[in-house]
Short mmCIF file of C-alpha atoms in Angstrom, two decimals:
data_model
loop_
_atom_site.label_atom_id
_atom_site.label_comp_id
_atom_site.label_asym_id
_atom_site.label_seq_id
_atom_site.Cartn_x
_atom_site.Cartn_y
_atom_site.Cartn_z
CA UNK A 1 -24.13 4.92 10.02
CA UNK A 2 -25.52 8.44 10.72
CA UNK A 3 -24.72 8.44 14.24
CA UNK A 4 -21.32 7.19 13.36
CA UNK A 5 -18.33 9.73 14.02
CA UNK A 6 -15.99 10.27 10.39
CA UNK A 7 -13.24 8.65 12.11
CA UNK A 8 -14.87 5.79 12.84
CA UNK A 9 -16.01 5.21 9.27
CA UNK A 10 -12.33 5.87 8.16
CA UNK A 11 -11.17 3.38 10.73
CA UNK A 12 -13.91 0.73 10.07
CA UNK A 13 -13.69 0.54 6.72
CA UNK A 14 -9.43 0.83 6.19
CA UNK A 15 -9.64 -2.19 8.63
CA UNK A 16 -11.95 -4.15 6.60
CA UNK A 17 -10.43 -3.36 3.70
CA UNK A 18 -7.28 -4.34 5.12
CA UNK A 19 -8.84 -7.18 6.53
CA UNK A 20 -9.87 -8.70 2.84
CA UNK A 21 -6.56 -7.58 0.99
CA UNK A 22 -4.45 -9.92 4.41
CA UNK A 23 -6.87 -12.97 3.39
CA UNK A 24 -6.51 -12.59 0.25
CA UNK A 25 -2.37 -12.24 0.44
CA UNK A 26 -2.89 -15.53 3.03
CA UNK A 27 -3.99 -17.43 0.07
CA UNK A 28 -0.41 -17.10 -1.59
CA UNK A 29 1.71 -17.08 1.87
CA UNK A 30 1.91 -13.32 1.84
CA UNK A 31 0.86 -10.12 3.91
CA UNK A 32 -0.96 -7.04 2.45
CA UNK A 33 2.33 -5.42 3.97
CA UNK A 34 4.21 -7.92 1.58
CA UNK A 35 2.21 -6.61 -1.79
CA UNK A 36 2.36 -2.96 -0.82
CA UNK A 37 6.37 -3.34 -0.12
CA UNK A 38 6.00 -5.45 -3.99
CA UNK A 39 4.43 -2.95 -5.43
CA UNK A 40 5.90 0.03 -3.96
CA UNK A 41 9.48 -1.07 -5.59
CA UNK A 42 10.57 0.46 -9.00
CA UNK A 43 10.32 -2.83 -10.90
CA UNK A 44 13.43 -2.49 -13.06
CA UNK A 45 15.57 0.11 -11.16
CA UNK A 46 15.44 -0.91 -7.45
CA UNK A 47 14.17 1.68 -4.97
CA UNK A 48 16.20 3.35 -1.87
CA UNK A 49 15.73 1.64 1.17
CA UNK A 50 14.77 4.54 2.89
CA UNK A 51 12.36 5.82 0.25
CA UNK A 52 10.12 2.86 1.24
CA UNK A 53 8.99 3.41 4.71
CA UNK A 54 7.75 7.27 3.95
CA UNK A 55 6.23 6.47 0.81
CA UNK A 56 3.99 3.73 2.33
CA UNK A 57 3.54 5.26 5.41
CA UNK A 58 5.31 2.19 7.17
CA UNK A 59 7.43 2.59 10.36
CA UNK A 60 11.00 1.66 10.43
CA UNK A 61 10.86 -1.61 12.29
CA UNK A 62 8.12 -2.85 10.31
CA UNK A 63 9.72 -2.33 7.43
CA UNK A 64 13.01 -3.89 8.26
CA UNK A 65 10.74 -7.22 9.42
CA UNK A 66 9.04 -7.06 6.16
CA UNK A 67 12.03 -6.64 3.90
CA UNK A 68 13.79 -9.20 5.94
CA UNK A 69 10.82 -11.98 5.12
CA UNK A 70 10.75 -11.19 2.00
CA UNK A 71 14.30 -11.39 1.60
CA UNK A 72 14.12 -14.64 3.00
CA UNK A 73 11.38 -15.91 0.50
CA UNK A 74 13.17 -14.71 -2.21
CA UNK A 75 11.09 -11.82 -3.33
CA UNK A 76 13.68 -9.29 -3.41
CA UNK A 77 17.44 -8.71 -3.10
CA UNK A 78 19.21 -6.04 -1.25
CA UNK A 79 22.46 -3.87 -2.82
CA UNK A 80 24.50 -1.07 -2.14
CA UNK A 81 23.59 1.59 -3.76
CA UNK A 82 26.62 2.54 -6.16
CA UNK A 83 25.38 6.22 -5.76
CA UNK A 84 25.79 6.01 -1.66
CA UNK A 85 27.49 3.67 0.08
CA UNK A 86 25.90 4.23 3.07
CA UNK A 87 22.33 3.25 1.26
CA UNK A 88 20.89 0.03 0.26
CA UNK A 89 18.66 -0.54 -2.83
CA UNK A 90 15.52 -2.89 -3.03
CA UNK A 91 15.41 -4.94 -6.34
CA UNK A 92 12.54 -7.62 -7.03
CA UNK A 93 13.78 -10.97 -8.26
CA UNK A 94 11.93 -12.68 -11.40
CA UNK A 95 9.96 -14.52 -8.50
CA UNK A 96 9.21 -11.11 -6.88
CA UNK A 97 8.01 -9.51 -10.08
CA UNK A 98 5.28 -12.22 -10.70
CA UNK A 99 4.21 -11.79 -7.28
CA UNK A 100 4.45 -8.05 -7.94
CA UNK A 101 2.07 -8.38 -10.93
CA UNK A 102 -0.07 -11.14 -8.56
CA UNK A 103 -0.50 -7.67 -6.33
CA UNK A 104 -1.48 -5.37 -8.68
CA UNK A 105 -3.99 -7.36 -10.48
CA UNK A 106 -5.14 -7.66 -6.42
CA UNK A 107 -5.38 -3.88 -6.25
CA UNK A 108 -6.83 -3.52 -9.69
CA UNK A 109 -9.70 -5.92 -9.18
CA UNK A 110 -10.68 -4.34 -5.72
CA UNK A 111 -10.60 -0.68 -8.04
CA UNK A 112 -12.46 -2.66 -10.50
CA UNK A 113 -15.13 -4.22 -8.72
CA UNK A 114 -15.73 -0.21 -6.35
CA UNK A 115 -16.11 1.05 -9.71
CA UNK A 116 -18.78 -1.12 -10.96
CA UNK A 117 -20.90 -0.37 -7.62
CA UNK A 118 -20.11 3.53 -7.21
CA UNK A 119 -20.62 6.43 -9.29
CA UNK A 120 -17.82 8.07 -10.82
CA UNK A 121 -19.13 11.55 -9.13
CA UNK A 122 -19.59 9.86 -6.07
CA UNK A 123 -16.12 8.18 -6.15
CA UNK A 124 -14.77 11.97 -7.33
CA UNK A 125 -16.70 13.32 -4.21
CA UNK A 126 -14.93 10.59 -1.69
CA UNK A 127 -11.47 11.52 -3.20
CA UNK A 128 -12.02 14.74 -2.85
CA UNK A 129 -13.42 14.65 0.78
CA UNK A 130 -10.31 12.48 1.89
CA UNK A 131 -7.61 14.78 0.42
CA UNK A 132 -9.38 17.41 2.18
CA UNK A 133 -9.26 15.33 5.58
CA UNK A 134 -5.71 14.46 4.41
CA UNK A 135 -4.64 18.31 4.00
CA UNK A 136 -6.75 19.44 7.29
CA UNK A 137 -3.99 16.54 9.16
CA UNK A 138 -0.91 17.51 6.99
CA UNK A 139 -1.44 20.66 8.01
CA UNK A 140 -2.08 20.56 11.31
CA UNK A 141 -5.35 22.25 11.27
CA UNK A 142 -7.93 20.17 13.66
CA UNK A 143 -5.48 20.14 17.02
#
């Protein structure tokens, strides 16, 4: 890997990593969309619509195909919010909370089974590197 370029290590390994959480999510009929989205929702308060997309970094129309689906499989349910009528909130159902905790026992094993293999400095080290990349993007200080 030391003639590989940093973005193509980023790249390489988000993909597989998104790679094993979609088979994984396959395995119950889901997405790795679908469990982000799960856990992403406040579990007993609902969460803004439009809080959603930002927060997982999720375009518009990819959201609104997600939500729909998982509308439609009865993971969530959609209200006005009483605070803005102009805004919807995102509630899980009892069906979407166990798939919610399904999720995060996902995430938690993948954390899990990193931390058993890599060093806690070395995992500091790689958190701090990518907030560093993250803050050099943010703001706007490679182009």
């Amino acid at each position: 890997m030391k003639d590989k370029t940093i973005d193509y290590i980023l790249r390489a390994t988000w993909q597989a990593v998104a790679r094993m959480y979609n088979e994984e999510a396959a395995k119950y009929g889901a997405t790795m969309a679908t469990g982000f989205v799960l856990l992403s929702i406040d579990k007993d308060n609902g969460t803004p619509s439009t809080t959603l997309g930002p927060r997982m970094g999720m375009e518009a129309t990819s959201l609104t195909r997600t939500l729909k689906s998982m509308e439609e499989k009865g993971l969530i349910i959609r209200e006005k919010n009483p605070e803005d009528g102009r805004g919807v909130l995102i509630f899980l159902t009892e069906f979407g909370k166990e798939k919610r905790e399904l999720s995060k026992n996902t995430v938690l094993k993948f954390n899990e089974t990193i931390k058993e293999h890599i060093s806690e400095e070395k995992l500091q080290h790689f958190i701090e590197t990518s907030e560093i990349i993250n803050n050099l993007i943010t703001e706007k200080k490679i182009f």
